[in-house]
Tab-separated table of C-alpha atoms and ligand atoms in Angstrom:
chain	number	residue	atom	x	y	z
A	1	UNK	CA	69.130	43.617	101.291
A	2	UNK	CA	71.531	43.844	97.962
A	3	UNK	CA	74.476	46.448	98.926
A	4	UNK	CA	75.901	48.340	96.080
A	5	UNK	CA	78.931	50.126	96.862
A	6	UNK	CA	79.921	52.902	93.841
A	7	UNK	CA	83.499	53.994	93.927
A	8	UNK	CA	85.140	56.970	91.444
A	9	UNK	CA	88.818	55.883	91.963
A	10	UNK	CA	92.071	57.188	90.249
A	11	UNK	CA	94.527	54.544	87.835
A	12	UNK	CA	96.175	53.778	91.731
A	13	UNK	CA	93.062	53.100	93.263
A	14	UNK	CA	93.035	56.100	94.904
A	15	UNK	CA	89.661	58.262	96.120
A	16	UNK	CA	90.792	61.445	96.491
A	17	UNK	CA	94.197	63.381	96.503
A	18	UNK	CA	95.573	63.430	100.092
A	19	UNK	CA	93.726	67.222	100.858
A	20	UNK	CA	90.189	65.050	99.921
A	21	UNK	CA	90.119	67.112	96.895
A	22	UNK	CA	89.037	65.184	93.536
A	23	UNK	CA	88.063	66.403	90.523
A	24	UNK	CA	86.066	63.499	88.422
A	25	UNK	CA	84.282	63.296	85.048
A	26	UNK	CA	80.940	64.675	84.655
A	27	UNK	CA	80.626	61.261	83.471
A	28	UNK	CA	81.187	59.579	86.749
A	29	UNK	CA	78.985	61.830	87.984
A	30	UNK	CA	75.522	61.404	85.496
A	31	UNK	CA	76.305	57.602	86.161
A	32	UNK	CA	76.595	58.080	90.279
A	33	UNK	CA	73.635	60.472	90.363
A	34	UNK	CA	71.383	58.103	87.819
A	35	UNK	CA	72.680	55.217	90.012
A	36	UNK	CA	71.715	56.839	93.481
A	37	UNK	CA	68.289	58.090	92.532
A	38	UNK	CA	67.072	54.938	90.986
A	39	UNK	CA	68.158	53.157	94.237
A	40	UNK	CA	67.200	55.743	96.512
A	41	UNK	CA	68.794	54.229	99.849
A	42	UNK	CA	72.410	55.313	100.164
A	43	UNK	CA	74.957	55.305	103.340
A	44	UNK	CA	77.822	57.055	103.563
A	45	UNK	CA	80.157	58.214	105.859
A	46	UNK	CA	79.974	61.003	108.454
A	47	UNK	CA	83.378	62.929	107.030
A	48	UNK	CA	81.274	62.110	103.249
A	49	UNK	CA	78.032	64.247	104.775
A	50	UNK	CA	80.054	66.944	105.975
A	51	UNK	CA	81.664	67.623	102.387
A	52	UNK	CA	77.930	67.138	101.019
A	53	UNK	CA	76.904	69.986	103.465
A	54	UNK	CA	79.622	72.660	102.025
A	55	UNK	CA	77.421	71.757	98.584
A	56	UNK	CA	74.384	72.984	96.909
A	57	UNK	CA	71.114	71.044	97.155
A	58	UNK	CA	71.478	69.962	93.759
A	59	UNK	CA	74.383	67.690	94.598
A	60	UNK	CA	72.567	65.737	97.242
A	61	UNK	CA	72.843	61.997	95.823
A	62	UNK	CA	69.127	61.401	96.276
A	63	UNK	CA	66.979	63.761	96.967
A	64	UNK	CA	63.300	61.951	97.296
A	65	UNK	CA	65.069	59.000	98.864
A	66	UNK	CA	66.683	58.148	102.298
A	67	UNK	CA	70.086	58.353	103.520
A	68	UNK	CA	71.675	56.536	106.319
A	69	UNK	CA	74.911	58.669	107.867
A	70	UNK	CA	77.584	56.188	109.660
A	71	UNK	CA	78.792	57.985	112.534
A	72	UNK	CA	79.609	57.631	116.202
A	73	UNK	CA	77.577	61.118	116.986
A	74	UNK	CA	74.632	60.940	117.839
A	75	UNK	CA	73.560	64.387	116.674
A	76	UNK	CA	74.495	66.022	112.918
A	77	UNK	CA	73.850	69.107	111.528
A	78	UNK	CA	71.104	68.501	109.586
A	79	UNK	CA	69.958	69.456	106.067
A	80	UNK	CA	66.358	69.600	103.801
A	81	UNK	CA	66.571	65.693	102.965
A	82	UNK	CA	65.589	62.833	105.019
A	83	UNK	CA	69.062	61.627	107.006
A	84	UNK	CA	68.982	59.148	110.034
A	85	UNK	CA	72.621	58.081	111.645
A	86	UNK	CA	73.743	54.849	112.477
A	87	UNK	CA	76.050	54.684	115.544
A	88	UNK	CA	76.716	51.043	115.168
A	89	UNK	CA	78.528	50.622	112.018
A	90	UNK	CA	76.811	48.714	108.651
A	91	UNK	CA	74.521	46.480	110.542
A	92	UNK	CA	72.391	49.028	111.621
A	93	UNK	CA	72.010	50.884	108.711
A	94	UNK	CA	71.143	48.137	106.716
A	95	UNK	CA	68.567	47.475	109.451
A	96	UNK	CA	66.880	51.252	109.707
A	97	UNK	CA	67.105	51.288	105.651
A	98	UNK	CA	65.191	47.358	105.747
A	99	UNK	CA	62.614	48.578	108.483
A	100	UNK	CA	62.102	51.238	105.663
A	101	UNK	CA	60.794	48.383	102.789
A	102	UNK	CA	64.033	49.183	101.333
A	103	UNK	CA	65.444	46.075	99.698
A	104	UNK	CA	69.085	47.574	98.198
A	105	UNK	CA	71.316	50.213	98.978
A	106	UNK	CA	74.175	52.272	97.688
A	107	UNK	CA	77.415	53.099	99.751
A	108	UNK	CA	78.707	56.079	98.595
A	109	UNK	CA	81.705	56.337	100.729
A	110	UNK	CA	84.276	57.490	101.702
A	111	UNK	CA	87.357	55.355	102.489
A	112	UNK	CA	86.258	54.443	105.949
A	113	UNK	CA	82.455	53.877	105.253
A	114	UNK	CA	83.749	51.208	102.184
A	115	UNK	CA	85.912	49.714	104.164
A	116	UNK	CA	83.692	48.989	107.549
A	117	UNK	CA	80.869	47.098	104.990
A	118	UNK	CA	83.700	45.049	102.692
A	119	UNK	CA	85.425	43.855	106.256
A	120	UNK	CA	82.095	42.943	107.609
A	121	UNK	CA	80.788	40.812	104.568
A	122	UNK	CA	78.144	43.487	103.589
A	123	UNK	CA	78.757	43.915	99.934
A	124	UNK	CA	77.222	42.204	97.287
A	125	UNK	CA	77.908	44.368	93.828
A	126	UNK	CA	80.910	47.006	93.365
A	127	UNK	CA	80.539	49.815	90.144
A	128	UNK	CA	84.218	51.298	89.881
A	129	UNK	CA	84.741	54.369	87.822
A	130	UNK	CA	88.506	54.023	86.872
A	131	UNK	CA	89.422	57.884	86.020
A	132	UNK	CA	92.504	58.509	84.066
A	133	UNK	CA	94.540	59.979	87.413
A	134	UNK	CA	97.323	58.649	89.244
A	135	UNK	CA	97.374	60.599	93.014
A	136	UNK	CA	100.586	59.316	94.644
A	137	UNK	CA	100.376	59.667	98.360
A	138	UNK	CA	96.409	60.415	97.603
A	139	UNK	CA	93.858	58.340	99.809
A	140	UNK	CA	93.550	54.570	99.353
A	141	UNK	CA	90.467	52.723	98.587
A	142	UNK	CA	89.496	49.880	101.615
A	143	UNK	CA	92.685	50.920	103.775
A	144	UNK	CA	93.228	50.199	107.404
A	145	UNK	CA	91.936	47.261	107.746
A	146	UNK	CA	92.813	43.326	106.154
A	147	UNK	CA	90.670	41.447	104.387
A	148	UNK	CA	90.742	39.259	101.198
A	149	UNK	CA	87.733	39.801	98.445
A	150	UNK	CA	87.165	37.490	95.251
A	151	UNK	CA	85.464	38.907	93.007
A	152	UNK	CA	83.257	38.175	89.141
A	153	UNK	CA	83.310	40.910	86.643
A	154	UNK	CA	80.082	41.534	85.492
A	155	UNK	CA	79.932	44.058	82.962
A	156	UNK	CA	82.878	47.044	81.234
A	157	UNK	CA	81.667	49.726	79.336
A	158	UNK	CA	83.626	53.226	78.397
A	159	UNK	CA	81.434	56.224	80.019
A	160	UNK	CA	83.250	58.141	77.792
A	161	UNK	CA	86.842	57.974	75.941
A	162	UNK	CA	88.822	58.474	79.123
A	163	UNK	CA	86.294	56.793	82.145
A	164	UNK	CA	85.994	52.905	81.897
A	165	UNK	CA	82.890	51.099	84.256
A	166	UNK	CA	83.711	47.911	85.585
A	167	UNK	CA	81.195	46.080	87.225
A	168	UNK	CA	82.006	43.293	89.753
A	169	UNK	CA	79.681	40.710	91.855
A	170	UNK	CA	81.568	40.145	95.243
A	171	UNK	CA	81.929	36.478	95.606
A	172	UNK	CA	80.802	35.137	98.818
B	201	LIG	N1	86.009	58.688	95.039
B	201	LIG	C1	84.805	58.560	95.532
B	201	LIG	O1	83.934	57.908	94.925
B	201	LIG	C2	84.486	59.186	96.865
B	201	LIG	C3	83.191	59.081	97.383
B	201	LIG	C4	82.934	59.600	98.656
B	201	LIG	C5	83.961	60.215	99.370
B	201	LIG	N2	85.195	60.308	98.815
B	201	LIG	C6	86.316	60.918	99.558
B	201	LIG	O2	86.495	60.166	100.739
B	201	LIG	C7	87.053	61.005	101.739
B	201	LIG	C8	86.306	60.716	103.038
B	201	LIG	O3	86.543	59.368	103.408
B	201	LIG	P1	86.749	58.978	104.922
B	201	LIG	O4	87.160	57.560	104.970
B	201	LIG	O5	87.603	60.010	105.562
B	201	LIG	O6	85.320	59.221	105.541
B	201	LIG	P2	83.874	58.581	105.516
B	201	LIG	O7	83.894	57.109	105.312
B	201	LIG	O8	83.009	59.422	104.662
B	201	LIG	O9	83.456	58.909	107.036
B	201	LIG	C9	84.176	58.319	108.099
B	201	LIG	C10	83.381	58.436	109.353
B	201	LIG	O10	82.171	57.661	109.225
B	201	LIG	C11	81.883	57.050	110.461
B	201	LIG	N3	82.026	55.589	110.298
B	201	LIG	C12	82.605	54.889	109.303
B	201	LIG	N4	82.531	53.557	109.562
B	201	LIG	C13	81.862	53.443	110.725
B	201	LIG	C14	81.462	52.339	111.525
B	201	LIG	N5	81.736	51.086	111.154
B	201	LIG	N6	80.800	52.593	112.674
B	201	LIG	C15	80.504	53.865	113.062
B	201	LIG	N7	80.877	54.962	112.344
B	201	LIG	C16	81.544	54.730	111.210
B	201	LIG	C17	82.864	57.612	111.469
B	201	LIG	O11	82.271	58.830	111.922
B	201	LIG	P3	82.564	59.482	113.373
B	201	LIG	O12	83.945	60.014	113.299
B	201	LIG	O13	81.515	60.544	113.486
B	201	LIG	O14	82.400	58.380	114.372
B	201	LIG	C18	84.070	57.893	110.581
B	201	LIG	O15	84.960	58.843	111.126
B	201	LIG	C19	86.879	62.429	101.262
B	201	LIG	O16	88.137	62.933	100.879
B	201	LIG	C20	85.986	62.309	100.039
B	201	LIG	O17	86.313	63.239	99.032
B	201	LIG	C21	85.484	59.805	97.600
């Protein structure tokens, strides 16, 4: 399974101001959406669903496809897509997306989500949207936990005048 993980982070590598607020490009956002429906698998977080819940259908990173919730619960509200949770961290969502035919996924956050797949080996490709924002005291990307990630650039491009792509393979 090839793991993707796509990240929108401020100039301090920040994911969101510290109320979870964020307020990124519509850039960022064709390129997410584009990236999420062509893959069609995605995981995220359980505190990640709940904000996706508060939005319209038409924000739901992939509708045809299936997503895989990270949570300890074992019961979610639900919504009109096809969801399944994973009580047991990465592992077993990579498992219920593979007994799927799935052969990559996208990790759409948040903090924790990242973080639980980078500390367990899991990634294989990063897309970062750097967004012209510095959010001091605003939520770190991969916190709470230490590990130590080389990493290949791949590929920069400008999504627009202000949003810069970079593209990194995880070195393993
Ligand atoms: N900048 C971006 O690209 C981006 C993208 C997405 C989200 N965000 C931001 O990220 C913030 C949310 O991040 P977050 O870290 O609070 O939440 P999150 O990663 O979305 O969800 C965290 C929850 O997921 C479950 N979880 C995570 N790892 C797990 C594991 N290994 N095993 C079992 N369950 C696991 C747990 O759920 P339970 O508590 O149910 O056990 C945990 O409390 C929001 O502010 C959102 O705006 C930013």
């Amino acid at each position: 399974m090839k793991v993707y993980l796509y990240i929108a982070s401020s100039l301090n590598g920040c994911i969101a101001r510290k109320d979870g607020s964020t307020n990124w490009s519509a850039e960022d956002n064709t390129s997410y959406l584009s990236f999420c429906r062509q893959i069609e698998a995605v995981v995220m977080g359980r505190n990640t669903y709940e904000e996706y819940l508060k939005l319209p259908d038409s924000d739901w990173p992939n509708p045809k496809g299936t997503t895989v919730v990270l949570s300890s619960k074992k019961i979610l509200p639900v919504n009109n897509f096809q969801v399944h949770i994973a009580n047991n961290g990465p592992k077993e969502a990579i498992e219920i997306l593979q007994n799927l035919g799935k052969k990559e996924l996208i990790v759409i956050g948040g903090n924790k989500t990242w973080t639980s797949f980078m500390k367990e080996g899991l990634g294989d490709e990063i897309i970062l949207d750097v967004e012209p924002y510095i959010f001091g005291g605003g939520i770190s990307l991969f916190s709470g936990s230490v590990f130590e990630t080389n990493l290949e650039l791949l590929e920069r491009k400008f999504l627009s005048s202000q949003t810069v792509q970079l593209h990194y393979r995880i070195i393993k």
